[in-house]
């Protein structure tokens, strides 16, 4: 007899796995009503924590994000293994952006929560790119996903 609900859940899941009837958790759905309350500043500053520093030693590149609906502009720069975010204008010594993305803030929120892929947003016309789309994708691959992968 297991009195603890976590213990019961573990035993039930283990039994289902042994029987080949284990269910996997579905992809969580983040509703727009919640997404709109996440500040852009928080989302972009989180990128500084997700950079793979060892893989970016010697890297010096910038992507500019323009969000017309919120009248905000950000420069995200990788500078020798460190990611930095500057709002409104670039920090001194920031290289010219390899890409400038002009997009609605909700589109960016959906991209970072994986509710929409960057390619899906681009092909649907939700993103305007000035500069290199390939350079933007290369820039983004330098960051770990928020799931730790």
PDB file of C-alpha atoms in Angstrom:
ATOM      1  CA  UNK A   1       0.000   0.000   0.000  1.00  0.00           C
ATOM      2  CA  UNK A   2       1.507   3.311  -1.099  1.00  0.00           C
ATOM      3  CA  UNK A   3       0.044   6.292   0.742  1.00  0.00           C
ATOM      4  CA  UNK A   4       1.997   8.874  -1.238  1.00  0.00           C
ATOM      5  CA  UNK A   5       0.266   9.995  -4.464  1.00  0.00           C
ATOM      6  CA  UNK A   6       3.618  10.487  -6.221  1.00  0.00           C
ATOM      7  CA  UNK A   7       4.597   6.928  -5.326  1.00  0.00           C
ATOM      8  CA  UNK A   8       1.309   5.579  -6.671  1.00  0.00           C
ATOM      9  CA  UNK A   9       1.730   7.528  -9.891  1.00  0.00           C
ATOM     10  CA  UNK A  10       5.270   6.177 -10.293  1.00  0.00           C
ATOM     11  CA  UNK A  11       4.127   2.588  -9.746  1.00  0.00           C
ATOM     12  CA  UNK A  12       1.190   2.995 -12.139  1.00  0.00           C
ATOM     13  CA  UNK A  13       3.427   4.496 -14.843  1.00  0.00           C
ATOM     14  CA  UNK A  14       6.000   1.714 -14.329  1.00  0.00           C
ATOM     15  CA  UNK A  15       3.303  -0.949 -14.690  1.00  0.00           C
ATOM     16  CA  UNK A  16       2.011   0.672 -17.881  1.00  0.00           C
ATOM     17  CA  UNK A  17       5.542   0.812 -19.296  1.00  0.00           C
ATOM     18  CA  UNK A  18       6.032  -2.896 -18.562  1.00  0.00           C
ATOM     19  CA  UNK A  19       2.764  -3.660 -20.344  1.00  0.00           C
ATOM     20  CA  UNK A  20       3.721  -1.443 -23.293  1.00  0.00           C
ATOM     21  CA  UNK A  21       0.814   0.917 -22.627  1.00  0.00           C
ATOM     22  CA  UNK A  22       2.731   3.919 -21.361  1.00  0.00           C
ATOM     23  CA  UNK A  23       1.332   7.256 -22.400  1.00  0.00           C
ATOM     24  CA  UNK A  24       3.661  10.099 -23.184  1.00  0.00           C
ATOM     25  CA  UNK A  25       2.964  13.616 -22.117  1.00  0.00           C
ATOM     26  CA  UNK A  26       1.620  15.774 -24.910  1.00  0.00           C
ATOM     27  CA  UNK A  27       3.097  19.074 -25.942  1.00  0.00           C
ATOM     28  CA  UNK A  28       1.867  21.770 -23.552  1.00  0.00           C
ATOM     29  CA  UNK A  29      -0.240  24.481 -25.112  1.00  0.00           C
ATOM     30  CA  UNK A  30       0.545  28.049 -24.104  1.00  0.00           C
ATOM     31  CA  UNK A  31      -2.439  30.287 -24.755  1.00  0.00           C
ATOM     32  CA  UNK A  32      -2.101  33.742 -26.312  1.00  0.00           C
ATOM     33  CA  UNK A  33      -3.724  35.314 -23.247  1.00  0.00           C
ATOM     34  CA  UNK A  34      -0.765  34.139 -21.162  1.00  0.00           C
ATOM     35  CA  UNK A  35       1.892  34.859 -23.790  1.00  0.00           C
ATOM     36  CA  UNK A  36       0.940  38.507 -24.158  1.00  0.00           C
ATOM     37  CA  UNK A  37       1.797  39.091 -20.487  1.00  0.00           C
ATOM     38  CA  UNK A  38       5.407  37.894 -20.820  1.00  0.00           C
ATOM     39  CA  UNK A  39       7.590  40.984 -21.249  1.00  0.00           C
ATOM     40  CA  UNK A  40       9.789  41.025 -24.350  1.00  0.00           C
ATOM     41  CA  UNK A  41      12.667  42.207 -22.180  1.00  0.00           C
ATOM     42  CA  UNK A  42      12.434  39.025 -20.089  1.00  0.00           C
ATOM     43  CA  UNK A  43      12.316  36.782 -23.143  1.00  0.00           C
ATOM     44  CA  UNK A  44      15.330  38.392 -24.792  1.00  0.00           C
ATOM     45  CA  UNK A  45      17.380  38.640 -21.590  1.00  0.00           C
ATOM     46  CA  UNK A  46      16.794  34.918 -21.036  1.00  0.00           C
ATOM     47  CA  UNK A  47      18.765  34.349 -24.227  1.00  0.00           C
ATOM     48  CA  UNK A  48      21.881  35.511 -22.359  1.00  0.00           C
ATOM     49  CA  UNK A  49      21.531  32.451 -20.114  1.00  0.00           C
ATOM     50  CA  UNK A  50      20.974  30.041 -22.991  1.00  0.00           C
ATOM     51  CA  UNK A  51      24.107  30.810 -24.997  1.00  0.00           C
ATOM     52  CA  UNK A  52      26.658  28.006 -25.291  1.00  0.00           C
ATOM     53  CA  UNK A  53      29.703  30.053 -24.170  1.00  0.00           C
ATOM     54  CA  UNK A  54      32.411  27.480 -24.973  1.00  0.00           C
ATOM     55  CA  UNK A  55      31.112  27.115 -28.529  1.00  0.00           C
ATOM     56  CA  UNK A  56      31.126  30.876 -29.120  1.00  0.00           C
ATOM     57  CA  UNK A  57      34.606  31.975 -28.093  1.00  0.00           C
ATOM     58  CA  UNK A  58      35.763  34.347 -30.819  1.00  0.00           C
ATOM     59  CA  UNK A  59      32.216  34.958 -32.098  1.00  0.00           C
ATOM     60  CA  UNK A  60      31.230  38.602 -32.595  1.00  0.00           C
ATOM     61  CA  UNK A  61      27.837  38.951 -34.249  1.00  0.00           C
ATOM     62  CA  UNK A  62      24.540  40.788 -33.762  1.00  0.00           C
ATOM     63  CA  UNK A  63      20.893  40.371 -34.677  1.00  0.00           C
ATOM     64  CA  UNK A  64      18.478  43.280 -34.403  1.00  0.00           C
ATOM     65  CA  UNK A  65      14.830  42.713 -33.440  1.00  0.00           C
ATOM     66  CA  UNK A  66      12.191  45.360 -34.208  1.00  0.00           C
ATOM     67  CA  UNK A  67       8.725  44.993 -32.664  1.00  0.00           C
ATOM     68  CA  UNK A  68       6.532  47.734 -34.208  1.00  0.00           C
ATOM     69  CA  UNK A  69       3.426  46.761 -32.206  1.00  0.00           C
ATOM     70  CA  UNK A  70       5.259  47.567 -28.934  1.00  0.00           C
ATOM     71  CA  UNK A  71       7.509  50.247 -30.454  1.00  0.00           C
ATOM     72  CA  UNK A  72      10.616  48.436 -29.149  1.00  0.00           C
ATOM     73  CA  UNK A  73      13.975  47.583 -30.687  1.00  0.00           C
ATOM     74  CA  UNK A  74      16.612  45.209 -29.310  1.00  0.00           C
ATOM     75  CA  UNK A  75      20.128  44.280 -30.369  1.00  0.00           C
ATOM     76  CA  UNK A  76      21.241  40.820 -29.256  1.00  0.00           C
ATOM     77  CA  UNK A  77      24.990  40.443 -29.589  1.00  0.00           C
ATOM     78  CA  UNK A  78      27.265  37.478 -29.056  1.00  0.00           C
ATOM     79  CA  UNK A  79      30.622  38.889 -28.035  1.00  0.00           C
ATOM     80  CA  UNK A  80      33.372  36.334 -27.413  1.00  0.00           C
ATOM     81  CA  UNK A  81      31.160  33.739 -25.690  1.00  0.00           C
ATOM     82  CA  UNK A  82      28.862  36.200 -23.924  1.00  0.00           C
ATOM     83  CA  UNK A  83      25.396  37.221 -25.090  1.00  0.00           C
ATOM     84  CA  UNK A  84      24.228  40.740 -24.376  1.00  0.00           C
ATOM     85  CA  UNK A  85      20.914  42.460 -24.985  1.00  0.00           C
ATOM     86  CA  UNK A  86      20.593  46.190 -25.563  1.00  0.00           C
ATOM     87  CA  UNK A  87      17.267  47.950 -25.928  1.00  0.00           C
ATOM     88  CA  UNK A  88      16.747  50.903 -28.290  1.00  0.00           C
ATOM     89  CA  UNK A  89      20.313  51.122 -29.566  1.00  0.00           C
ATOM     90  CA  UNK A  90      23.423  48.957 -29.768  1.00  0.00           C
ATOM     91  CA  UNK A  91      26.164  49.058 -27.158  1.00  0.00           C
ATOM     92  CA  UNK A  92      29.518  50.603 -28.158  1.00  0.00           C
ATOM     93  CA  UNK A  93      31.587  48.247 -30.291  1.00  0.00           C
ATOM     94  CA  UNK A  94      28.570  46.267 -31.484  1.00  0.00           C
ATOM     95  CA  UNK A  95      28.985  45.023 -35.057  1.00  0.00           C
ATOM     96  CA  UNK A  96      26.377  45.794 -37.687  1.00  0.00           C
ATOM     97  CA  UNK A  97      23.511  43.286 -37.501  1.00  0.00           C
ATOM     98  CA  UNK A  98      23.808  40.245 -39.771  1.00  0.00           C
ATOM     99  CA  UNK A  99      20.001  40.297 -39.847  1.00  0.00           C
ATOM    100  CA  UNK A 100      17.224  42.610 -38.748  1.00  0.00           C
ATOM    101  CA  UNK A 101      13.899  40.968 -37.986  1.00  0.00           C
ATOM    102  CA  UNK A 102      10.751  43.067 -38.021  1.00  0.00           C
ATOM    103  CA  UNK A 103       7.901  41.161 -36.440  1.00  0.00           C
ATOM    104  CA  UNK A 104       4.933  41.345 -34.129  1.00  0.00           C
ATOM    105  CA  UNK A 105       5.805  40.659 -30.494  1.00  0.00           C
ATOM    106  CA  UNK A 106       3.266  37.806 -30.289  1.00  0.00           C
ATOM    107  CA  UNK A 107       4.977  36.064 -33.197  1.00  0.00           C
ATOM    108  CA  UNK A 108       8.294  36.200 -31.311  1.00  0.00           C
ATOM    109  CA  UNK A 109       6.626  34.931 -28.146  1.00  0.00           C
ATOM    110  CA  UNK A 110       5.209  32.002 -30.129  1.00  0.00           C
ATOM    111  CA  UNK A 111       8.603  31.260 -31.664  1.00  0.00           C
ATOM    112  CA  UNK A 112      10.425  31.158 -28.323  1.00  0.00           C
ATOM    113  CA  UNK A 113       7.722  28.948 -26.779  1.00  0.00           C
ATOM    114  CA  UNK A 114       7.870  26.675 -29.838  1.00  0.00           C
ATOM    115  CA  UNK A 115       4.211  27.299 -30.669  1.00  0.00           C
ATOM    116  CA  UNK A 116       5.485  28.405 -34.095  1.00  0.00           C
ATOM    117  CA  UNK A 117       8.770  27.770 -35.886  1.00  0.00           C
ATOM    118  CA  UNK A 118      10.813  30.641 -37.326  1.00  0.00           C
ATOM    119  CA  UNK A 119      10.462  29.110 -40.810  1.00  0.00           C
ATOM    120  CA  UNK A 120       6.685  28.823 -40.403  1.00  0.00           C
ATOM    121  CA  UNK A 121       6.511  32.482 -39.312  1.00  0.00           C
ATOM    122  CA  UNK A 122       8.648  33.577 -42.281  1.00  0.00           C
ATOM    123  CA  UNK A 123       6.679  31.607 -44.887  1.00  0.00           C
ATOM    124  CA  UNK A 124       3.395  32.905 -43.446  1.00  0.00           C
ATOM    125  CA  UNK A 125       4.669  36.473 -43.887  1.00  0.00           C
ATOM    126  CA  UNK A 126       4.839  37.246 -40.149  1.00  0.00           C
ATOM    127  CA  UNK A 127       8.542  38.164 -40.275  1.00  0.00           C
ATOM    128  CA  UNK A 128      10.257  40.734 -42.463  1.00  0.00           C
ATOM    129  CA  UNK A 129      13.989  40.070 -42.738  1.00  0.00           C
ATOM    130  CA  UNK A 130      16.584  42.642 -43.672  1.00  0.00           C
ATOM    131  CA  UNK A 131      19.964  41.020 -44.165  1.00  0.00           C
ATOM    132  CA  UNK A 132      20.553  37.287 -44.110  1.00  0.00           C
ATOM    133  CA  UNK A 133      17.892  34.788 -43.004  1.00  0.00           C
ATOM    134  CA  UNK A 134      20.552  32.063 -42.966  1.00  0.00           C
ATOM    135  CA  UNK A 135      22.754  34.210 -40.692  1.00  0.00           C
ATOM    136  CA  UNK A 136      19.789  34.653 -38.326  1.00  0.00           C
ATOM    137  CA  UNK A 137      19.225  30.882 -38.175  1.00  0.00           C
ATOM    138  CA  UNK A 138      22.941  30.362 -37.541  1.00  0.00           C
ATOM    139  CA  UNK A 139      22.778  32.967 -34.769  1.00  0.00           C
ATOM    140  CA  UNK A 140      19.811  31.225 -33.110  1.00  0.00           C
ATOM    141  CA  UNK A 141      21.421  27.772 -33.246  1.00  0.00           C
ATOM    142  CA  UNK A 142      24.129  29.111 -30.944  1.00  0.00           C
ATOM    143  CA  UNK A 143      21.610  29.124 -28.084  1.00  0.00           C
ATOM    144  CA  UNK A 144      20.348  26.091 -26.191  1.00  0.00           C
ATOM    145  CA  UNK A 145      16.608  25.557 -26.217  1.00  0.00           C
ATOM    146  CA  UNK A 146      14.880  26.539 -22.986  1.00  0.00           C
ATOM    147  CA  UNK A 147      14.191  22.823 -22.377  1.00  0.00           C
ATOM    148  CA  UNK A 148      17.931  22.346 -21.906  1.00  0.00           C
ATOM    149  CA  UNK A 149      18.455  20.390 -25.124  1.00  0.00           C
TER     150      UNK A 149
END
